[in-house]
XYZ file of C-alpha atoms in Angstrom:
569
model
C 0.000 0.000 0.000
C 1.124 3.605 -0.555
C 1.321 4.477 3.180
C 5.051 3.746 3.431
C 7.493 4.508 6.210
C 8.638 7.806 4.706
C 5.052 8.992 4.251
C 4.478 7.930 7.860
C 7.369 10.207 8.849
C 5.762 13.111 7.031
C 2.438 12.431 8.777
C 4.192 12.188 12.150
C 5.383 15.767 11.723
C 1.767 16.888 11.350
C 0.735 14.877 14.398
C 3.386 16.531 16.576
C 1.431 19.770 16.238
C -1.232 18.136 18.448
C 1.236 17.304 21.263
C 0.042 18.925 24.460
C -3.661 18.395 23.741
C -5.849 16.100 25.820
C -8.070 13.201 24.826
C -11.679 14.367 25.070
C -13.511 11.470 23.392
C -12.680 8.000 22.069
C -14.615 6.027 19.460
C -14.203 2.715 17.650
C -16.228 3.227 14.419
C -15.190 -0.131 12.917
C -13.316 -3.186 14.221
C -10.199 -1.796 12.488
C -10.337 1.859 13.533
C -10.011 4.011 16.626
C -10.799 7.737 16.593
C -9.438 10.086 19.270
C -10.917 13.564 19.701
C -8.147 15.839 21.030
C -8.765 19.261 22.613
C -6.374 22.084 23.387
C -7.207 25.708 24.282
C -10.685 25.439 22.794
C -9.485 23.858 19.547
C -10.166 20.250 18.655
C -8.588 17.706 16.313
C -9.636 14.227 15.309
C -6.891 11.605 15.220
C -7.679 8.439 13.244
C -5.732 5.223 13.840
C -6.604 2.514 11.299
C -5.195 -1.003 10.993
C -7.359 -1.947 8.014
C -5.175 -4.238 5.813
C -6.116 -2.258 2.711
C -6.249 1.214 4.286
C -3.941 1.184 7.318
C -2.912 4.697 8.312
C -2.657 7.358 10.989
C -3.883 10.869 10.282
C -5.618 14.002 11.457
C -9.033 13.829 9.839
C -12.101 15.948 9.218
C -14.352 12.931 8.649
C -16.995 11.954 11.166
C -17.711 8.226 10.776
C -20.801 6.638 12.305
C -20.202 4.874 15.592
C -21.801 1.646 16.836
C -24.590 2.076 19.415
C -22.551 0.104 21.958
C -18.804 0.655 22.336
C -16.652 -2.492 21.811
C -14.524 -3.812 24.670
C -11.233 -2.294 23.440
C -12.889 1.109 23.069
C -14.221 0.863 26.643
C -10.720 0.033 27.892
C -9.246 3.026 26.054
C -11.868 5.293 27.588
C -11.061 3.945 31.023
C -7.299 4.276 30.635
C -6.874 7.326 28.375
C -9.785 9.783 28.653
C -8.359 13.079 29.843
C -4.779 11.941 29.198
C -2.319 14.448 27.757
C -0.668 13.633 24.420
C 2.992 14.084 25.372
C 5.245 12.564 22.694
C 5.429 10.571 19.460
C 8.153 8.240 18.209
C 8.659 6.319 14.955
C 10.620 3.069 14.794
C 13.485 3.325 12.276
C 11.478 5.092 9.534
C 9.171 2.080 9.581
C 5.381 2.114 9.779
C 5.478 1.683 13.547
C 4.462 4.658 15.704
C 4.304 5.040 19.482
C 2.015 7.746 20.873
C 2.687 8.583 24.551
C -0.010 9.875 26.895
C 0.456 11.189 30.443
C -2.356 10.309 32.836
C -2.985 8.916 36.325
C -3.523 5.357 37.496
C -6.269 4.136 39.842
C -4.235 5.271 42.884
C -3.780 8.766 41.503
C -0.116 8.314 40.641
C 1.144 9.787 37.326
C 1.803 7.176 34.638
C 2.643 7.168 30.955
C 0.648 4.920 28.671
C 1.359 4.260 25.007
C -0.740 3.578 21.951
C 1.495 1.578 19.643
C 0.380 1.525 16.010
C 1.952 -1.157 13.824
C 0.969 -0.698 10.168
C 2.449 -3.963 8.929
C -0.033 -5.226 6.342
C -2.057 -8.258 7.406
C -0.425 -8.280 10.854
C -1.250 -4.602 11.525
C -2.308 -3.897 15.099
C -3.003 -1.210 17.675
C -1.861 -1.916 21.236
C -2.309 -0.108 24.539
C 0.715 -0.585 26.793
C 1.976 0.703 30.112
C 5.742 0.460 30.307
C 6.575 -2.917 28.803
C 3.231 -4.516 29.721
C 0.424 -4.978 27.214
C -2.939 -3.818 28.572
C -4.830 -4.971 25.457
C -4.834 -4.820 21.668
C -7.326 -4.228 18.910
C -6.318 -7.682 17.613
C -5.195 -10.233 20.124
C -2.619 -12.734 18.841
C -2.190 -16.003 20.775
C 0.684 -18.487 20.759
C -0.906 -20.655 18.070
C -0.981 -17.655 15.710
C 2.476 -16.312 16.533
C 4.701 -18.309 18.906
C 7.495 -15.724 18.565
C 5.391 -12.639 19.300
C 2.052 -13.230 21.038
C -0.011 -10.116 21.803
C -2.227 -10.732 24.836
C -3.277 -8.677 27.884
C -0.678 -8.898 30.629
C 2.089 -10.036 28.284
C 5.383 -8.271 27.711
C 5.484 -5.945 24.717
C 8.095 -6.729 22.093
C 8.569 -4.273 19.224
C 8.247 -5.743 15.734
C 11.621 -6.921 14.410
C 13.446 -4.116 12.645
C 14.157 -4.480 8.944
C 17.721 -5.116 7.829
C 17.875 -1.749 6.084
C 19.435 1.646 6.665
C 17.744 4.960 7.342
C 17.318 7.307 4.395
C 19.699 9.863 5.862
C 22.363 7.173 6.459
C 22.188 5.522 3.020
C 25.526 4.994 1.248
C 25.084 5.498 -2.532
C 28.182 3.444 -3.345
C 26.828 0.479 -1.385
C 23.414 0.750 -3.068
C 24.986 0.825 -6.553
C 27.479 -1.987 -5.980
C 25.653 -4.394 -8.335
C 25.555 -2.509 -11.653
C 23.117 -4.879 -13.424
C 20.463 -4.779 -10.694
C 17.522 -2.412 -11.421
C 18.019 0.804 -9.478
C 14.516 0.768 -7.986
C 15.088 -2.773 -6.671
C 18.426 -1.793 -5.129
C 16.824 1.222 -3.426
C 13.950 -0.865 -2.055
C 16.332 -3.459 -0.653
C 18.582 -0.912 1.036
C 16.494 1.953 2.476
C 14.015 1.559 5.317
C 10.505 2.905 4.764
C 10.816 3.330 1.014
C 7.791 2.306 -1.076
C 7.949 0.916 -4.646
C 6.336 4.157 -5.875
C 9.051 6.399 -4.425
C 11.806 3.985 -5.478
C 10.538 4.144 -9.061
C 10.278 7.924 -8.803
C 13.918 8.225 -7.714
C 14.988 6.032 -10.641
C 12.882 8.114 -13.031
C 14.274 11.413 -11.780
C 17.835 10.157 -12.145
C 17.572 8.396 -15.520
C 14.233 9.241 -17.126
C 13.231 5.543 -16.843
C 11.750 3.602 -13.933
C 13.558 0.337 -14.778
C 17.115 1.592 -15.338
C 20.023 -0.462 -13.921
C 22.335 0.812 -11.202
C 25.055 1.275 -13.816
C 23.073 4.208 -15.268
C 23.633 6.320 -12.121
C 26.707 7.763 -10.428
C 27.048 7.695 -6.619
C 27.220 11.483 -6.533
C 23.965 11.889 -8.499
C 22.221 9.392 -6.222
C 23.586 11.117 -3.094
C 22.162 14.427 -4.290
C 18.751 12.882 -5.040
C 18.577 11.128 -1.654
C 19.447 14.392 0.100
C 16.620 16.085 -1.795
C 14.219 13.321 -0.714
C 15.299 13.884 2.908
C 14.434 17.578 2.582
C 11.038 16.768 1.023
C 10.273 14.389 3.875
C 11.245 16.991 6.472
C 9.164 19.748 4.829
C 6.652 18.176 2.437
C 5.306 20.726 -0.013
C 3.367 18.510 -2.396
C 1.114 15.808 -0.950
C -0.045 14.180 -4.185
C -2.876 11.775 -5.062
C -2.705 9.846 -8.341
C -5.829 9.054 -10.361
C -6.407 7.116 -13.575
C -9.742 6.738 -15.395
C -9.461 2.937 -15.502
C -7.981 2.458 -12.007
C -9.491 5.282 -9.983
C -7.477 6.684 -7.072
C -4.578 4.278 -6.958
C -1.611 5.829 -5.106
C -0.303 8.852 -3.206
C 2.959 10.298 -1.935
C 4.525 13.210 -0.064
C 6.569 14.147 -3.160
C 5.599 15.264 -6.651
C 5.306 12.132 -8.829
C 6.605 12.665 -12.370
C 6.936 9.115 -13.694
C 3.424 8.825 -15.141
C 2.269 10.291 -18.429
C -0.689 12.455 -19.348
C -3.192 9.674 -18.675
C -2.688 10.083 -14.913
C -4.260 12.981 -13.040
C -2.411 14.468 -10.058
C -4.166 16.273 -7.218
C -2.131 18.108 -4.618
C -3.053 18.898 -1.009
C -1.604 21.190 1.648
C -1.597 18.485 4.341
C -1.376 14.723 4.581
C -4.678 14.641 6.480
C -6.558 16.376 3.669
C -5.037 14.021 1.087
C -5.834 10.892 3.092
C -9.418 12.013 3.768
C -10.066 12.459 0.040
C -8.103 9.394 -1.065
C -9.768 6.860 1.217
C -13.239 8.425 0.959
C -12.987 8.093 -2.824
C -11.638 4.556 -2.542
C -14.584 3.633 -0.301
C -17.031 5.130 -2.811
C -15.379 3.243 -5.664
C -15.472 0.000 -3.677
C -19.145 0.544 -2.804
C -20.094 1.266 -6.412
C -18.062 -1.732 -7.578
C -19.751 -4.050 -5.072
C -23.228 -2.798 -5.955
C -22.474 -3.150 -9.652
C -21.276 -6.761 -9.407
C -24.781 -8.248 -9.400
C -25.692 -6.215 -12.491
C -22.510 -7.334 -14.225
C -23.356 -10.960 -13.398
C -26.833 -10.539 -14.893
C -25.396 -9.071 -18.099
C -22.702 -11.763 -18.257
C -25.241 -14.580 -17.747
C -27.597 -13.304 -20.444
C -24.702 -12.632 -22.818
C -23.383 -16.188 -22.400
C -26.874 -17.645 -22.862
C -27.444 -15.548 -25.974
C -24.045 -16.516 -27.419
C -24.881 -20.207 -26.976
C -28.255 -19.656 -28.660
C -26.568 -17.939 -31.609
C -24.145 -20.835 -32.029
C -27.034 -23.335 -32.069
C -28.954 -21.218 -34.573
C -25.920 -20.942 -36.843
C -25.599 -24.742 -36.828
C -29.298 -25.054 -37.684
C -28.800 -22.486 -40.462
C -26.050 -24.611 -42.000
C -28.177 -27.743 -41.706
C -31.146 -25.993 -43.331
C -28.825 -24.761 -46.081
C -27.932 -28.349 -46.929
C -31.621 -29.300 -47.138
C -32.358 -26.232 -49.259
C -30.329 -27.896 -52.033
C -32.852 -30.735 -52.199
C -35.240 -28.712 -54.350
C -32.684 -29.065 -57.162
C -32.491 -32.799 -56.394
C -36.254 -33.132 -56.960
C -35.916 -31.252 -60.268
C -33.120 -33.583 -61.354
C -35.227 -36.693 -60.549
C -38.272 -35.442 -62.514
C -36.067 -34.476 -65.466
C -34.725 -38.042 -65.574
C -37.840 -40.100 -64.758
C -37.593 -42.007 -68.011
C -34.068 -43.186 -67.179
C -34.673 -44.436 -63.635
C -35.351 -48.210 -63.424
C -37.488 -49.649 -60.605
C -35.509 -50.187 -57.352
C -32.675 -47.811 -58.357
C -30.621 -46.424 -55.464
C -29.364 -43.297 -57.264
C -29.658 -41.315 -60.433
C -27.019 -39.180 -62.192
C -27.924 -36.244 -64.366
C -27.195 -32.622 -65.211
C -27.838 -30.250 -62.295
C -29.423 -27.278 -64.056
C -29.227 -25.171 -60.840
C -25.421 -25.387 -61.072
C -23.988 -22.410 -63.038
C -21.469 -24.809 -64.614
C -24.178 -27.382 -65.523
C -22.201 -30.179 -63.882
C -23.569 -33.658 -63.389
C -24.772 -34.671 -59.916
C -25.613 -38.064 -58.421
C -28.756 -37.982 -56.229
C -29.522 -40.807 -53.759
C -32.881 -42.609 -54.072
C -34.975 -44.662 -51.635
C -35.595 -47.987 -53.432
C -38.933 -48.383 -51.605
C -40.290 -45.189 -53.224
C -41.156 -44.435 -56.819
C -39.066 -41.674 -58.455
C -42.058 -39.296 -58.322
C -42.554 -40.004 -54.599
C -38.841 -39.462 -53.983
C -38.981 -36.102 -55.788
C -41.923 -35.009 -53.605
C -39.965 -36.000 -50.446
C -37.068 -33.800 -51.553
C -39.453 -30.911 -52.426
C -41.012 -31.154 -48.960
C -37.568 -31.047 -47.292
C -36.692 -28.082 -49.498
C -39.828 -26.115 -48.509
C -39.297 -26.927 -44.838
C -35.631 -25.817 -44.990
C -36.561 -22.604 -46.779
C -39.142 -21.730 -44.109
C -36.678 -22.647 -41.362
C -33.987 -20.438 -42.862
C -36.341 -17.450 -42.938
C -37.209 -18.017 -39.288
C -33.561 -18.524 -38.283
C -32.544 -15.383 -40.181
C -35.039 -13.344 -38.144
C -33.966 -15.013 -34.885
C -30.272 -14.369 -35.608
C -30.997 -10.706 -36.357
C -32.895 -10.327 -33.067
C -30.192 -12.168 -31.131
C -27.455 -10.032 -32.684
C -29.363 -6.860 -31.808
C -29.872 -8.064 -28.230
C -26.210 -9.001 -27.953
C -25.197 -5.502 -29.057
C -27.631 -4.058 -26.517
C -26.174 -6.143 -23.668
C -22.709 -5.026 -24.731
C -23.887 -1.405 -24.448
C -25.173 -2.116 -20.914
C -21.849 -3.706 -20.009
C -20.079 -0.594 -21.311
C -22.367 1.677 -19.253
C -21.666 -0.416 -16.141
C -17.918 -0.089 -16.716
C -18.311 3.709 -16.742
C -20.785 3.997 -13.836
C -19.158 5.851 -10.938
C -22.058 6.465 -8.554
C -24.957 4.667 -6.919
C -27.619 6.716 -8.790
C -26.065 5.674 -12.120
C -26.251 2.018 -11.079
C -29.870 2.507 -9.957
C -30.793 3.817 -13.411
C -29.089 0.861 -15.140
C -30.893 -1.509 -12.740
C -34.181 0.132 -13.709
C -33.312 -0.322 -17.393
C -32.546 -4.043 -16.941
C -35.734 -4.532 -14.902
C -37.891 -2.885 -17.556
C -36.169 -5.017 -20.193
C -37.076 -8.211 -18.327
C -33.494 -9.130 -17.418
C -34.122 -8.554 -13.694
C -37.147 -9.461 -11.627
C -39.027 -6.395 -10.418
C -38.961 -6.022 -6.612
C -42.189 -6.750 -4.774
C -44.434 -3.893 -3.810
C -44.524 -0.394 -5.172
C -41.011 0.960 -5.574
C -40.111 4.627 -6.075
C -38.847 5.231 -9.564
C -35.312 6.725 -9.468
C -35.192 10.345 -10.552
C -33.666 10.714 -14.024
C -30.015 11.667 -13.794
C -28.799 14.701 -15.722
C -26.354 13.961 -18.538
C -22.693 14.841 -18.217
C -22.171 18.453 -19.298
C -19.143 20.007 -20.955
C -18.497 23.388 -22.513
C -16.195 24.647 -25.264
C -16.237 28.098 -26.880
C -19.509 28.841 -25.122
C -21.189 25.773 -26.646
C -22.685 23.130 -24.363
C -22.059 19.426 -25.020
C -24.155 16.681 -23.394
C -23.015 13.082 -22.868
C -25.298 10.180 -21.924
C -24.249 8.076 -18.938
C -26.274 5.003 -19.993
C -28.858 3.781 -22.518
C -31.827 5.486 -20.845
C -29.962 8.791 -20.916
C -28.884 8.181 -24.505
C -32.557 7.795 -25.444
C -33.571 10.992 -23.657
C -30.688 12.968 -25.142
C -31.204 11.843 -28.725
C -34.994 11.705 -28.997
C -36.220 14.309 -26.479
C -33.520 16.878 -25.764
C -31.568 17.256 -29.014
C -32.967 19.658 -31.604
C -33.181 18.246 -35.137
C -30.260 20.304 -36.540
C -27.928 19.864 -33.560
C -25.011 17.478 -33.950
C -25.096 13.895 -32.694
C -21.949 11.762 -32.289
C -21.234 8.135 -31.403
C -18.279 5.780 -31.764
C -18.506 3.705 -34.931
C -19.548 0.054 -34.584
C -19.024 -0.064 -30.808
C -21.022 0.606 -27.621
C -20.715 4.016 -26.046
C -22.376 7.272 -25.068
C -24.493 9.474 -27.326
C -22.971 12.968 -27.495
C -25.022 16.047 -28.414
C -23.482 19.358 -29.488
C -26.023 22.092 -28.681
C -25.311 24.085 -31.839
C -26.253 23.875 -35.516
C -22.951 25.233 -36.870
C -20.225 24.563 -34.272
C -16.552 25.289 -35.054
C -14.530 22.321 -36.219
C -12.608 22.231 -32.914
C -15.858 21.829 -30.990
C -16.888 18.888 -33.183
C -13.477 17.297 -32.698
C -13.755 17.767 -28.932
C -17.219 16.162 -29.034
C -15.713 13.231 -30.962
C -13.013 12.871 -28.305
C -15.755 12.825 -25.661
C -17.558 10.057 -27.562
C -14.321 8.063 -27.689
C -13.645 8.703 -23.978
C -17.123 7.548 -22.930
C -16.938 4.242 -24.764
C -14.971 1.028 -24.678
C -12.700 2.193 -27.502
C -8.906 2.321 -27.155
C -6.335 4.369 -29.086
C -7.341 6.036 -32.344
C -11.117 5.748 -32.625
C -13.601 6.215 -35.472
C -16.518 8.436 -34.404
C -19.589 9.069 -36.566
C -21.156 12.556 -36.562
C -24.507 13.506 -38.076
C -27.473 15.806 -37.496
C -29.862 14.605 -34.798
C -32.714 14.473 -37.353
C -30.944 11.643 -39.169
C -30.892 9.446 -36.041
C -33.896 7.110 -35.760
C -34.910 4.711 -33.031
C -35.384 1.187 -34.298
C -39.026 0.041 -33.886
C -39.319 -2.121 -30.774
C -35.588 -1.831 -30.084
C -34.020 -1.712 -26.620
C -33.068 1.668 -25.085
C -30.199 3.410 -26.834
C -30.403 1.326 -30.019
C -30.601 3.585 -33.078
C -29.855 3.735 -36.776
C -28.533 6.811 -38.553
C -27.567 8.148 -41.981
C -25.726 11.096 -43.588
C -22.814 10.693 -41.189
C -19.218 11.872 -41.406
C -16.511 9.822 -39.684
C -13.851 11.495 -37.537
C -10.730 9.752 -36.255
C -9.669 10.932 -32.793
C -8.085 9.813 -29.518
C -9.755 10.229 -26.137
C -8.343 12.949 -23.876
C -9.453 12.576 -20.247
C -7.558 15.634 -19.021
C -9.099 17.941 -21.615
C -12.552 16.562 -20.782
C -12.077 17.151 -17.056
C -11.037 20.760 -17.662
C -14.181 21.450 -19.693
C -16.592 19.604 -17.372
C -19.372 21.832 -16.064
């Protein structure tokens, strides 16, 4: 995870500003989190300690999570032992993700004592312990001898710090020692040598020194590395650029206390004045993304199930089409038999003659049933021919419907991949329910309010983008005026884009095309069709969002997420 030892050092500097304050309230919002409300001279701060394996951190926060109606046992112990205690000191173990927060208070006899909250952010073994001296009072996660014979964590036991890593501190790193193996990748050498360094920062150091993240140690001189490490020390001491990293396909995926330069234009960077502000935004967004992803999984399963079922049906129909095609030839067999009646002796098993349906007039041998007369055999073949012809017409219609439905399900899958909020998922759920893919819930359910389309602006002209098929329908058939421009990626699922102008500048049309490419499943250079809205027609009886259009021009563009974000209204 991105909360590495060096970032922990930067956060610790923020936390030291709260030294001297007293604990006013203590909460345990989740089994992995403890929240301390600190007060000093009328001011308050909220200190979050989280040992969540995927979001372990310590920070000053502005968030106010819901608390359980009844405080858990560890929270009750903290209230008993720490309420009113003065936050007196903070220590970090060897630039590692291990912090000790010291609190001055009084024991049951009224004698002054110092108690410690020890936060160990060590992945799956992360823990938060309350100790007094070297004795463990309790822990958020108790660890017995069967789980860890070397380091049990139980009330009354002796506290042992986690084993220190066999690495050096950043400020003590020897560049010559790090670069001693010239063929080893520089980022790997840095990770193996310096305590508290994350893969992200190791790659960033390599990139700053060589312009590549995977350069070998031989590409760097000890002096250049020494200078870069000294600069990293200064950035850790006085961070000026807490940075969150965001990608359209990955969401909020990393953060650091330094400016990250290794990624290209496809990665957005957001900077914050404090670590607390960054962490609040980062993990709140991650929680929203996780919630949306979880709620969207059942819809994705529905689409996947129906897509697989439809694909199997299409394969069966194609096989039946081929079989019917073979039987369709039997009309010519009947013709050949009747043309050669005079030549066929009783009991014959075949007849050979010219196949007049063949452009090359080649001879063909037709099998005969010796129990039937030639005329009866011809009628059998004519009947099979008529049946095959009827079947082929039916299969052709079924294949067309199945192909249309398959394209519709692909458009729903695309909309689900772009959905970023619960209301968007609710609208897609409504669409699938109305289409018969989901069972309608019992009882009268409130219909979700229609979401507004995404809005962009360029040169004073508004551009509207549909989030899903229902929005695409509303945009194209209700909102767009007949001479306004309509755009959509060619031969692929995606959003309908409306340019609210009859004669927009070429740059606006190109931007609209880039929006269409961005809000679709297309990659790289993308063909986008543009036409007047009056030339777009809804197919009779078709699913939402399914249209046909004419008089289009095709533009070739590449999606630009950064440009789109700048012009978002």
